[in-house]
Short mmCIF file of C-alpha atoms in Angstrom, two decimals:
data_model
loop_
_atom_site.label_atom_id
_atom_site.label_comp_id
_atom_site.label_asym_id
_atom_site.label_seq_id
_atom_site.Cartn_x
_atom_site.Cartn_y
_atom_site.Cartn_z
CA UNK A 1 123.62 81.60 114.57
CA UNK A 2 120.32 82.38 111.91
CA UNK A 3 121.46 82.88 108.63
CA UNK A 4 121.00 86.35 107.19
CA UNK A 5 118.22 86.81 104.81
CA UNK A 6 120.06 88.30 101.34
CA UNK A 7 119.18 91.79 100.96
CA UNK A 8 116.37 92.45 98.64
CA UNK A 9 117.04 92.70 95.08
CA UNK A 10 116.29 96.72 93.94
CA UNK A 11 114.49 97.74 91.30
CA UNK A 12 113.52 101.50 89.94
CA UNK A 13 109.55 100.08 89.51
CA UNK A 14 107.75 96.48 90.20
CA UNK A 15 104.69 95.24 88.55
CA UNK A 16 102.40 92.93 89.88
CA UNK A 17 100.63 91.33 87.64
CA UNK A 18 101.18 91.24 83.76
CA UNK A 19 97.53 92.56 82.13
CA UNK A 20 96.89 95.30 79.88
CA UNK A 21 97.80 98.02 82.13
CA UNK A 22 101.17 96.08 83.76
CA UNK A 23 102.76 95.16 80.14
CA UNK A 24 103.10 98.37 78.40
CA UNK A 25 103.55 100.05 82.09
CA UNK A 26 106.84 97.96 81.87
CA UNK A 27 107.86 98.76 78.25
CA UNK A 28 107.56 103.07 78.89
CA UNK A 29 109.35 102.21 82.41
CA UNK A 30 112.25 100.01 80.65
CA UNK A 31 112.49 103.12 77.59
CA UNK A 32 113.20 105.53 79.93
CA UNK A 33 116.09 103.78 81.25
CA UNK A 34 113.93 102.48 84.50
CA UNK A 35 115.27 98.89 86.01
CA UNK A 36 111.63 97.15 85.96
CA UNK A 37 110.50 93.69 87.85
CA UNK A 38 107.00 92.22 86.34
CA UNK A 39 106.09 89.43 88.48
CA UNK A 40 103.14 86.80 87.01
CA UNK A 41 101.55 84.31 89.12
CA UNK A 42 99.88 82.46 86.35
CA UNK A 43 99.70 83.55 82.57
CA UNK A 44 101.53 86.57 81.07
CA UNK A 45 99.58 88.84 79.47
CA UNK A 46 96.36 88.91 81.73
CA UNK A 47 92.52 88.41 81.94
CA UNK A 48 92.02 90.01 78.38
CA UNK A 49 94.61 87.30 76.55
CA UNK A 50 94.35 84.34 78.40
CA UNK A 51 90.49 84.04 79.29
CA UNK A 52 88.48 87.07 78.78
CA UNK A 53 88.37 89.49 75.58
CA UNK A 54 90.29 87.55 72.74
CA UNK A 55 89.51 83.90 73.76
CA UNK A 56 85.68 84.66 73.83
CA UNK A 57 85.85 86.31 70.73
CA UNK A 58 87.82 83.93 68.99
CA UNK A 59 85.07 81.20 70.19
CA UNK A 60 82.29 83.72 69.16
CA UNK A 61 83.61 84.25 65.61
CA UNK A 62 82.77 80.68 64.96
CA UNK A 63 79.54 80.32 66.62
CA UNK A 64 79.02 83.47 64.17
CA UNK A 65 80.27 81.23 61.45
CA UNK A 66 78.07 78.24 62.62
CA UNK A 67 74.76 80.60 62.41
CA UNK A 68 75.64 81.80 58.93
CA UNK A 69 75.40 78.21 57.83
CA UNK A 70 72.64 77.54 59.10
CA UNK A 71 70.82 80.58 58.04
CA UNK A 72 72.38 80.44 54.72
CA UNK A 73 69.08 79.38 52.92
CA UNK A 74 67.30 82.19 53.68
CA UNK A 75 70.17 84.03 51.39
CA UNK A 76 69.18 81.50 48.73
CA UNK A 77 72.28 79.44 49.45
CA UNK A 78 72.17 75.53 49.35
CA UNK A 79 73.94 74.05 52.33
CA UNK A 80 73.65 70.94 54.84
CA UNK A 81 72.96 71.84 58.46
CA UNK A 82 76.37 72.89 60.05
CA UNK A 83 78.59 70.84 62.50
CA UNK A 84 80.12 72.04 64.34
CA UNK A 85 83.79 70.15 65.44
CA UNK A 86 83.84 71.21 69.05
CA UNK A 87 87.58 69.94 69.73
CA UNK A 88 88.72 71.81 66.19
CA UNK A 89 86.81 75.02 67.61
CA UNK A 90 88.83 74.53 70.98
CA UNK A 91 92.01 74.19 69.01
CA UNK A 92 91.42 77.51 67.02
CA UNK A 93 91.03 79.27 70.06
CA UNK A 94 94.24 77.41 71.69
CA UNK A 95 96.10 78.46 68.44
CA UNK A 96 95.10 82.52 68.44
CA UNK A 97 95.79 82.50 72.13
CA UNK A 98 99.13 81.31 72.19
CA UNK A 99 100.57 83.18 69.37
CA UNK A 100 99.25 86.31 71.63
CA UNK A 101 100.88 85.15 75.22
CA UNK A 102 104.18 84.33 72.35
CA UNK A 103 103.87 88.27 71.62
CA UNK A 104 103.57 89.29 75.20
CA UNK A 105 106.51 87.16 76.51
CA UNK A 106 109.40 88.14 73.65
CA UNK A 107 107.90 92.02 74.13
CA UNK A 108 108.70 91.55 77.76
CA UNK A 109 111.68 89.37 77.41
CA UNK A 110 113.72 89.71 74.54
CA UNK A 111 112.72 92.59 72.93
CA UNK A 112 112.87 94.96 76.04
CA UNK A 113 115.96 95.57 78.11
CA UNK A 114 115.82 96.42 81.68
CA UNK A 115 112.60 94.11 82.31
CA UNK A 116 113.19 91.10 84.75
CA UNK A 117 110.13 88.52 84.48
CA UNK A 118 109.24 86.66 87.49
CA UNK A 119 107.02 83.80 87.51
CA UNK A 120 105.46 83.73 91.13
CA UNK A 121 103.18 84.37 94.17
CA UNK A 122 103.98 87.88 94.97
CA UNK A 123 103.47 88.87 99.11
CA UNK A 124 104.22 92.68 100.16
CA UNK A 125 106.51 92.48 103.19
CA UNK A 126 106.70 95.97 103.60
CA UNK A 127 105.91 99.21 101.74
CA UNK A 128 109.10 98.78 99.30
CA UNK A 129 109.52 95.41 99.53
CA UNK A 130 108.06 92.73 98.11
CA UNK A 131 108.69 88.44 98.62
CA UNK A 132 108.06 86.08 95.27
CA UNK A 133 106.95 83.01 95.87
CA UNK A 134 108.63 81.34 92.81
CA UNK A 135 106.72 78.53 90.24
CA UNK A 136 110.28 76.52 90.26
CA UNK A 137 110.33 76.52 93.94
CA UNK A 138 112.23 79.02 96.21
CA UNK A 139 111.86 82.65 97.32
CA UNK A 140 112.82 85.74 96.01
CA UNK A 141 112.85 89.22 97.86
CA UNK A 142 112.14 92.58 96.09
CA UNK A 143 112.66 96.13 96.62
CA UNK A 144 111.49 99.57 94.75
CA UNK A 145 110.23 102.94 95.42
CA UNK A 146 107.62 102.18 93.12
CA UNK A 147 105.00 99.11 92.86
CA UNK A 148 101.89 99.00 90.94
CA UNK A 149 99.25 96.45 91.81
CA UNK A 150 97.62 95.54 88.02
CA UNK A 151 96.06 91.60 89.59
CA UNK A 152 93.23 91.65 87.96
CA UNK A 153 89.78 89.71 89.15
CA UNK A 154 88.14 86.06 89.44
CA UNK A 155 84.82 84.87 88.91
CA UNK A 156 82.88 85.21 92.38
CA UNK A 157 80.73 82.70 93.51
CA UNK A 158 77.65 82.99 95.31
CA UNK A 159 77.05 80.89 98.85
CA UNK A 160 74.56 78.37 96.81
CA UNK A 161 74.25 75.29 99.24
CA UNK A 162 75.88 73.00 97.75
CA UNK A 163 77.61 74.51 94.42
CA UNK A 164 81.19 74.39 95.86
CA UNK A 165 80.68 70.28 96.70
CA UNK A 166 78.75 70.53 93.31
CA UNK A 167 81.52 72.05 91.29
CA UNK A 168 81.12 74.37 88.96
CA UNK A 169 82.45 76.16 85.42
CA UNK A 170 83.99 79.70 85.64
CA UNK A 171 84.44 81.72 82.44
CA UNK A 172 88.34 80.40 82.97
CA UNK A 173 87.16 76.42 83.04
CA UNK A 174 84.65 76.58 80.15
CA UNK A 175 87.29 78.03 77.56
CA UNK A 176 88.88 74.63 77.54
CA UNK A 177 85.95 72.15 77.74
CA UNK A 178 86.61 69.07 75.15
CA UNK A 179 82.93 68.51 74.64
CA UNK A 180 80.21 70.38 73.75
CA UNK A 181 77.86 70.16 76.77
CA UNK A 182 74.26 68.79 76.14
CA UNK A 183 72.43 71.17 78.63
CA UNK A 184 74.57 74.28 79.79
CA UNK A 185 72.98 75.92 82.50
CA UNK A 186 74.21 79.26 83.31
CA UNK A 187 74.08 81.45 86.61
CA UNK A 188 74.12 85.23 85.56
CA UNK A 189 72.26 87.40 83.05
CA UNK A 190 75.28 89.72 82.65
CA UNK A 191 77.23 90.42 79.45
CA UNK A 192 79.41 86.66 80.35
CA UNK A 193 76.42 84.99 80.39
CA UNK A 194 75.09 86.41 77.61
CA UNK A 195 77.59 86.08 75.34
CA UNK A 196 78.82 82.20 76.43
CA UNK A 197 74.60 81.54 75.85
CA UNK A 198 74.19 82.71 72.11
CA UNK A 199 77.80 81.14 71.52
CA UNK A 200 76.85 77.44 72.76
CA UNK A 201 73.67 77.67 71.84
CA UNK A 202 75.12 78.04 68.15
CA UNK A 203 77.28 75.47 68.56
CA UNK A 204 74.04 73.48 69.65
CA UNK A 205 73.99 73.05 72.82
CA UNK A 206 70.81 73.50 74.68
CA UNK A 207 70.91 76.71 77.14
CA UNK A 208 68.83 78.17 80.41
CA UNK A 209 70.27 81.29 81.60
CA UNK A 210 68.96 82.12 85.50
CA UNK A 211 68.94 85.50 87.34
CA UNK A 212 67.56 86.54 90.17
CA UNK A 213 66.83 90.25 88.35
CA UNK A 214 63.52 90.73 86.60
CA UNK A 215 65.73 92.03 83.73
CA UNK A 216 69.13 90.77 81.78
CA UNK A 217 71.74 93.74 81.62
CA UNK A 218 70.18 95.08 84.87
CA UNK A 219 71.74 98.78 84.20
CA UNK A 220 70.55 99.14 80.77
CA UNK A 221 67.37 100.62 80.16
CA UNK A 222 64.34 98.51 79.69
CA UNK A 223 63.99 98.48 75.96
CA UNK A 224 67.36 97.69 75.68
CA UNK A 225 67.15 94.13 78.16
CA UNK A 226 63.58 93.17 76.40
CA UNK A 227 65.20 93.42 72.67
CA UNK A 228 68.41 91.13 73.92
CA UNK A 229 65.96 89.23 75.42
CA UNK A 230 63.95 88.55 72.42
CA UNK A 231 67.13 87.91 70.14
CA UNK A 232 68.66 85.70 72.68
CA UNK A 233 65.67 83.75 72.56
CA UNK A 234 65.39 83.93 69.13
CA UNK A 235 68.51 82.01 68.84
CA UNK A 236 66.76 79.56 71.09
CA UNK A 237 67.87 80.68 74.67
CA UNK A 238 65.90 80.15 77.61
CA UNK A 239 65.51 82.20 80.58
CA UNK A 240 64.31 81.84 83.94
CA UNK A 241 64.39 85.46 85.68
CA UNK A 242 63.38 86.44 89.17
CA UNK A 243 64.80 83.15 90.25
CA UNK A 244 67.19 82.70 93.67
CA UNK A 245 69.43 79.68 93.25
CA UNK A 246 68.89 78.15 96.66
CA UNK A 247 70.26 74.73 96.45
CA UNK A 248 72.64 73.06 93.72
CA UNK A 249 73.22 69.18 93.50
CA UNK A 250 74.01 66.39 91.19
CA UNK A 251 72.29 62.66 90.57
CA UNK A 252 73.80 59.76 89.97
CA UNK A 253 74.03 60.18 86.71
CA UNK A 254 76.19 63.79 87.23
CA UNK A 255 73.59 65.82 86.05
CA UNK A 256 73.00 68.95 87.92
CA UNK A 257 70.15 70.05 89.54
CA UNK A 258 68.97 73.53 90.70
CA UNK A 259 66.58 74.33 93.18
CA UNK A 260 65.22 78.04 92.71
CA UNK A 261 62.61 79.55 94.02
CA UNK A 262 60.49 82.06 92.06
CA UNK A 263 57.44 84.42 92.26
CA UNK A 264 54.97 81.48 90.90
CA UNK A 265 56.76 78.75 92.44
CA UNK A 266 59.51 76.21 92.94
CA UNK A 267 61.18 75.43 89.92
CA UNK A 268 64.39 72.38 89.71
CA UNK A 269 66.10 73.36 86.78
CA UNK A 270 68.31 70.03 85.55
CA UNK A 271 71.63 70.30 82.92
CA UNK A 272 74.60 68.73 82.36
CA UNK A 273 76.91 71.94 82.91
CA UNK A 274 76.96 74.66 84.85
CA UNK A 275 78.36 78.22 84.10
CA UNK A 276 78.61 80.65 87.31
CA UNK A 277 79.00 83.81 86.19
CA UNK A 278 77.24 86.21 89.11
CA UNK A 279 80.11 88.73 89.00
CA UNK A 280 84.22 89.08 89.81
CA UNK A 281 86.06 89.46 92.72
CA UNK A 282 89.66 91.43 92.96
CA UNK A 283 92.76 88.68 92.93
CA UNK A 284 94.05 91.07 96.39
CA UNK A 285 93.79 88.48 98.85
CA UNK A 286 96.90 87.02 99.09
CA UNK A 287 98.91 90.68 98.06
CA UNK A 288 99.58 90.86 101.76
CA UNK A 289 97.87 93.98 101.33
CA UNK A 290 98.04 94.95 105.03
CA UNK A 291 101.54 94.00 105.51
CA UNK A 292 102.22 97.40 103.07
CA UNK A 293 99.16 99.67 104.96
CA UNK A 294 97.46 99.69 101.62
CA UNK A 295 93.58 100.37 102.53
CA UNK A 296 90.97 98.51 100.28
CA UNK A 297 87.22 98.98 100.25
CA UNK A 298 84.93 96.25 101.60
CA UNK A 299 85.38 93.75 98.56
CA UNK A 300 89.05 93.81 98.13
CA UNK A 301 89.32 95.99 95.82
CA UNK A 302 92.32 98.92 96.50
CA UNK A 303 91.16 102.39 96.80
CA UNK A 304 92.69 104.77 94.79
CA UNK A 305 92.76 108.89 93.79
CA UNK A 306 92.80 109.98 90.62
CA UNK A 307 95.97 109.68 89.49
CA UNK A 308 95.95 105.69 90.68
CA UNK A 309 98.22 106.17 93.93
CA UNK A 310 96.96 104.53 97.17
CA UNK A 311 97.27 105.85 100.52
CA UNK A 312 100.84 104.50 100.12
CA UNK A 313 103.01 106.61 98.52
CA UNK A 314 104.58 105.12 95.86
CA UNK A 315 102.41 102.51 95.51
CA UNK A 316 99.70 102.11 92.63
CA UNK A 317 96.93 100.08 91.55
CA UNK A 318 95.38 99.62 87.84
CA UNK A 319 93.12 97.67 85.69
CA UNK A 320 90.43 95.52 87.85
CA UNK A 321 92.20 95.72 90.88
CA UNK A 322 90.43 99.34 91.98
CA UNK A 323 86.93 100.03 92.05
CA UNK A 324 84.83 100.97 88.84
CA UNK A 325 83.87 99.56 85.47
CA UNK A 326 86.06 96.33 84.60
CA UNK A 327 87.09 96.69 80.84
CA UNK A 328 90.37 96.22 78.93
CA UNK A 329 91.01 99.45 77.26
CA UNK A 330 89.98 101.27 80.86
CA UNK A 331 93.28 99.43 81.91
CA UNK A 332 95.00 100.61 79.07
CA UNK A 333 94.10 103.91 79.93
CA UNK A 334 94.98 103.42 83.32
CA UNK A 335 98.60 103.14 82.11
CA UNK A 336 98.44 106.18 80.09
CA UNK A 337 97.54 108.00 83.28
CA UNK A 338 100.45 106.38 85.06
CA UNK A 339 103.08 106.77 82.54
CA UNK A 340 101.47 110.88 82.22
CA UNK A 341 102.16 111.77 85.57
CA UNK A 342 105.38 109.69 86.29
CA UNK A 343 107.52 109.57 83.05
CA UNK A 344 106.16 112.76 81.61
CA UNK A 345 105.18 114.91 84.13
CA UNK A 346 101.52 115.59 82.70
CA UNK A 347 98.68 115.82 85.47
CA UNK A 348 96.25 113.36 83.51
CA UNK A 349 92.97 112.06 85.36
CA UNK A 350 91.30 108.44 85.75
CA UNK A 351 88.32 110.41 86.82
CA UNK A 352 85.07 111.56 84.55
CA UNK A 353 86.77 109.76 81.12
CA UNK A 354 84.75 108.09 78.49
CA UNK A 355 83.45 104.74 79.34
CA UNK A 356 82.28 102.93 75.80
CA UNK A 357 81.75 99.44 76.00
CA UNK A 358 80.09 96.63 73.95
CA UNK A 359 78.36 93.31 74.64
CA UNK A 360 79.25 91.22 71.66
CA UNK A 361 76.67 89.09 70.93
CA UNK A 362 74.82 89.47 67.65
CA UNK A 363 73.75 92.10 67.15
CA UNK A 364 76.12 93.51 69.25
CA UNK A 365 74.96 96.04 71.91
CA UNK A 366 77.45 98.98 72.03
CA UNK A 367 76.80 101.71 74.96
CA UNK A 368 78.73 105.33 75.01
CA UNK A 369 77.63 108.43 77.73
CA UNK A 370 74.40 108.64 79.70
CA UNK A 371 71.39 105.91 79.05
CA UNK A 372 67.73 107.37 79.61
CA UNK A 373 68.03 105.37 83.26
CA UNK A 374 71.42 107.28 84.06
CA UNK A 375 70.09 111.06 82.98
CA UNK A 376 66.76 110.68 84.39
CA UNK A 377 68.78 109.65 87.64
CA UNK A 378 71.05 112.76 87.84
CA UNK A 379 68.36 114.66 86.14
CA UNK A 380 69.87 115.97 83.35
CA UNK A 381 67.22 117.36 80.57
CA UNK A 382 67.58 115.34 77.35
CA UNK A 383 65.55 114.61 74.55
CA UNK A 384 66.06 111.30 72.69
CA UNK A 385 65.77 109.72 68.99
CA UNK A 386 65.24 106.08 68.79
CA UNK A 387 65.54 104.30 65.57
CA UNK A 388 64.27 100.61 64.33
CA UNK A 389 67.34 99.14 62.55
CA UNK A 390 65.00 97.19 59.91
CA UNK A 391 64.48 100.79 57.95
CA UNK A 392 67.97 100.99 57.51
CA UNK A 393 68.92 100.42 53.71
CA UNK A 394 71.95 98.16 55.04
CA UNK A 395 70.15 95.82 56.99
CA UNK A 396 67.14 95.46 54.50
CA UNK A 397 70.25 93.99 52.08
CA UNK A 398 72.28 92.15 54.65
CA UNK A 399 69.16 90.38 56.19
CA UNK A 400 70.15 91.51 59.88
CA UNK A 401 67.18 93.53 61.08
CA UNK A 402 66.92 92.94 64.32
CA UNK A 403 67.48 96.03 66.57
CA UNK A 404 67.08 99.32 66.97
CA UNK A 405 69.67 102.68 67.22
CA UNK A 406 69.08 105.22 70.34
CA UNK A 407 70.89 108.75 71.10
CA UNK A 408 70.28 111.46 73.78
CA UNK A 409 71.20 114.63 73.51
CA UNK A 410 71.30 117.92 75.18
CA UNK A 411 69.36 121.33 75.02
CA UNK A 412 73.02 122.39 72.64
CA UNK A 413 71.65 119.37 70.42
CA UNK A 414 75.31 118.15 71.45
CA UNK A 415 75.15 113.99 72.35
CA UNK A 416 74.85 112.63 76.14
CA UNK A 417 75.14 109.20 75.05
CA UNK A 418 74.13 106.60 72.69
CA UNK A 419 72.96 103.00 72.64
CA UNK A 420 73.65 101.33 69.43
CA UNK A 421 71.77 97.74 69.58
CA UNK A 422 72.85 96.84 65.98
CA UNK A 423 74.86 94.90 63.28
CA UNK A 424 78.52 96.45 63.64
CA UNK A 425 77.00 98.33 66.90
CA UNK A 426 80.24 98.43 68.25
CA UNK A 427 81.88 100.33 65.66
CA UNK A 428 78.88 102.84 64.94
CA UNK A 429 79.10 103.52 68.71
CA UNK A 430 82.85 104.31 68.30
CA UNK A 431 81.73 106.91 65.44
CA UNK A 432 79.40 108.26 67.98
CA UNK A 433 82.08 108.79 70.59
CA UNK A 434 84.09 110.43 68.14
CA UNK A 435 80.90 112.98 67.46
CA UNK A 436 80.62 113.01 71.30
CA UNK A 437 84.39 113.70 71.74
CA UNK A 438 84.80 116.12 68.99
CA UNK A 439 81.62 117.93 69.99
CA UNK A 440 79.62 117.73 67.23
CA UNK A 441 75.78 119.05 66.82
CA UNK A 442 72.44 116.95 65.40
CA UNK A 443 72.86 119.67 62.86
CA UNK A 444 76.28 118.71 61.60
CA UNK A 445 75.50 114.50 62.12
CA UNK A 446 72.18 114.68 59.93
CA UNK A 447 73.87 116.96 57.49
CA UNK A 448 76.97 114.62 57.51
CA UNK A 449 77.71 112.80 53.80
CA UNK A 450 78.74 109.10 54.39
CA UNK A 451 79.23 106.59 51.67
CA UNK A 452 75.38 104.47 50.45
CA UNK A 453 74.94 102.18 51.29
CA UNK A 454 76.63 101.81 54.39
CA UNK A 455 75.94 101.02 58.41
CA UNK A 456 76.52 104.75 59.29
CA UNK A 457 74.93 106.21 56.66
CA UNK A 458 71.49 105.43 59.49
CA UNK A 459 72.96 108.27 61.44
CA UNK A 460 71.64 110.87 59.10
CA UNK A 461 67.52 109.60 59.03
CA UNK A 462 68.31 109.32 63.53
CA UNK A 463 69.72 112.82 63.32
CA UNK A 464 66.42 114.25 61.37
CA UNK A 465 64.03 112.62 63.62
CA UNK A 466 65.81 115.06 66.42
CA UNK A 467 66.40 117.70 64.08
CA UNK A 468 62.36 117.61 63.68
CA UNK A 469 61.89 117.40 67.37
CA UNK A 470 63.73 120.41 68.38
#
């Protein structure tokens, strides 16, 4: 006779995948007295921990470092030329990170009770059940009325001849390089590519960024790409747009060589690393999606309503796993939504939400509401304000210049969106979104008081350009 399989294991909620979304989904499930089942098939704690937001930024805050050295003469400060101690950079990084996935694994296993942590391959069987592959070997076999799918994304790559046989750096690999590359050539003029090509270009490494756009940022308006352009190159960046990748190979002496064709011509672009970084694709392959009759579009990634429920009852997906804009806090967000409707009953929407967002190279770009591009699309009237940042009084003192500050706003001189392209642009584009959320006129921004000399204190000259206009 077959042995009998053991009945599945139940559980009030599973969680598939440990990201931003997942962990505190697990937390509010456990707190309300819910028996919860995260299952991780790599890291805990996600794309944003382990090799997206905080690793990035750790590495950028010392390329920031390394360019105030080296610019520190211009402040009338004496110093040698910087450099920079790749491995002790690395090991900075390493040391941040860790004490982050530390946080995320006593959260979900000491300090909550009710949360079972299983490291694993997880494989729907059915609608409510669920099979874990286990890290240590073995199987394990789940059941609950509720599952939410939080698996995040991968770096896609593009069907170059001859990249896969090549080899290649994702934004995973290139976090834990042990020397800094001579020549990093890097596929994709997107906000990775951007921000890994000021960073190692700091450190000193020489970089070529390629895109087959005529712009970087290709959904930002024009004056926007050409002024990241020109700081990126600044820095000492080099670009090669309009350019398909056809062919990608390596010599003898394991340097690799593109083959791209552009408008004027043929061009072999040569370096000793390459960075793909074209786009992501949703980690729903292997879900055993179909086994469960959960539909997905034509990329992979699940379809969901508003509330975040499939056409499986009962079954959820959040963070990068859906369609739309792939950011952190829009996964947090997603499991404020979930935890609304299930745990407290609230009808709260995924749909027509804020969707800020910043590029963090320096100057940072930071982006809230409509760009010209977007209302000119869906033809909303607007009129707009733009802004050099060298007038400001802040950046005349501070040195950084470079820049510029641009708001739209409606015939109720009430914001559509802004596009701060600044020192700090991040953070005045958060005090924007608070103007945008609380409603707030030109009148009541350009008659504002902030403290001189400071950042926002540009928001009141912007406001009386508009002011003028109208």
């Amino acid at each position: 006779m077959c042995a009998l399989m053991p009945r599945p294991t139940r559980f009030d909620a599973i969680i598939i995948g440990s990201g931003q979304a997942g962990n505190p989904l697990a937390t509010a499930l456990a707190n309300a007295g819910r028996k919860v089942a995260v299952i991780e098939k790599y890291l805990l704690g996600g794309s944003c921990i382990n090799y997206g937001c905080s690793p990035v930024k750790a590495l950028l805050a010392s390329a920031e470092r390394a360019h105030q050295v080296a610019t520190a003469a211009e402040y009338g400060i004496r110093t040698s030329t910087p450099k920079p101690d790749f491995p002790a950079i690395i090991q900075r990084k390493d040391a941040i990170i860790q004490h982050k996935r530390d946080g995320v694994r006593a959260n979900l296993t000491q300090e909550q009770s009710g949360i079972t942590v299983l490291m694993g391959q997880a494989q729907f069987t059915s609608a409510r059940t669920v099979r874990v592959r286990l890290n240590t070997g073995g199987e394990q076999d789940l059941t609950a009325p509720l599952i939410f799918i939080n698996t995040g994304t991968r770096a896609a790559v593009p069907p170059i001849q001859g990249l896969v046989e090549s080899g290649y750096l994702t934004n995973v690999d290139i976090l834990d390089l042990k020397q800094l590359p001579e020549h990093l050539l890097i596929l994709g003029g997107g906000y990775i590519g951007l921000e890994f090509g000021q960073m190692f270009r700091r450190f000193g490494s020489r970089v070529t960024i390629i895109d087959a756009a005529k712009n970087l940022l290709e959904r930002e308006d024009d004056d926007v790409c050409q002024a990241m352009r020109q700081q990126l190159e600044a820095d000492g960046v080099e670009f090669v747009l309009e350019a398909e990748v056809r062919r990608v190979s390596r010599n003898a002496d394991a340097e690799y060589i593109l083959t791209a064709s552009t408008a004027a011509s043929e061009r072999r672009l040569r370096g000793s690393h390459l960075l793909v970084a074209v786009g992501r694709e949703p980690n729903t392959d292997d879900l055993g999606l179909e086994a469960a009759g959960v539909q997905t579009d034509e990329k992979g990634y699940v379809l969901v309503n508003e509330r975040l429920q499939t056409n499986v009852r009962g079954i959820y997906a959040l963070g990068d796993a859906h369609p739309g804009p792939q950011f952190t806090h829009l996964a947090y967000d997603d499991y404020r939504v979930v935890r609304d409707n299930i745990l407290h009953r609230k009808r709260r929407s995924a749909k027509a939400r804020p969707l800020p967002y910043v590029v963090f190279t320096q100057p940072q770009l930071g982006r809230i509401g409509l760009s010209e591009k977007q209302a000119r699309h869906e033809k909303i009237a607007y009129r707009v304000a733009t802004m050099p940042v060298r007038v400001i009084g802040r950046a005349q003192e501070t040195g950084l210049t470079a820049g510029f500050i641009k708001v739209l706003v409606d015939e109720r001189q009430r914001l559509l969106g802004a596009t701060v392209f600044c020192e700090q642009g991040g953070e005045i584009m958060s005090m924007l979104q608070l103007a945008m959320a609380g409603g707030l006129t030109c009148e009541e921004l350009q008659n504002t008081v902030f403290a001189h000399p400071t950042w926002a204190e540009a928001l009141n000259n912007l406001f009386v350009k508009l002011m003028k206009a109208g």
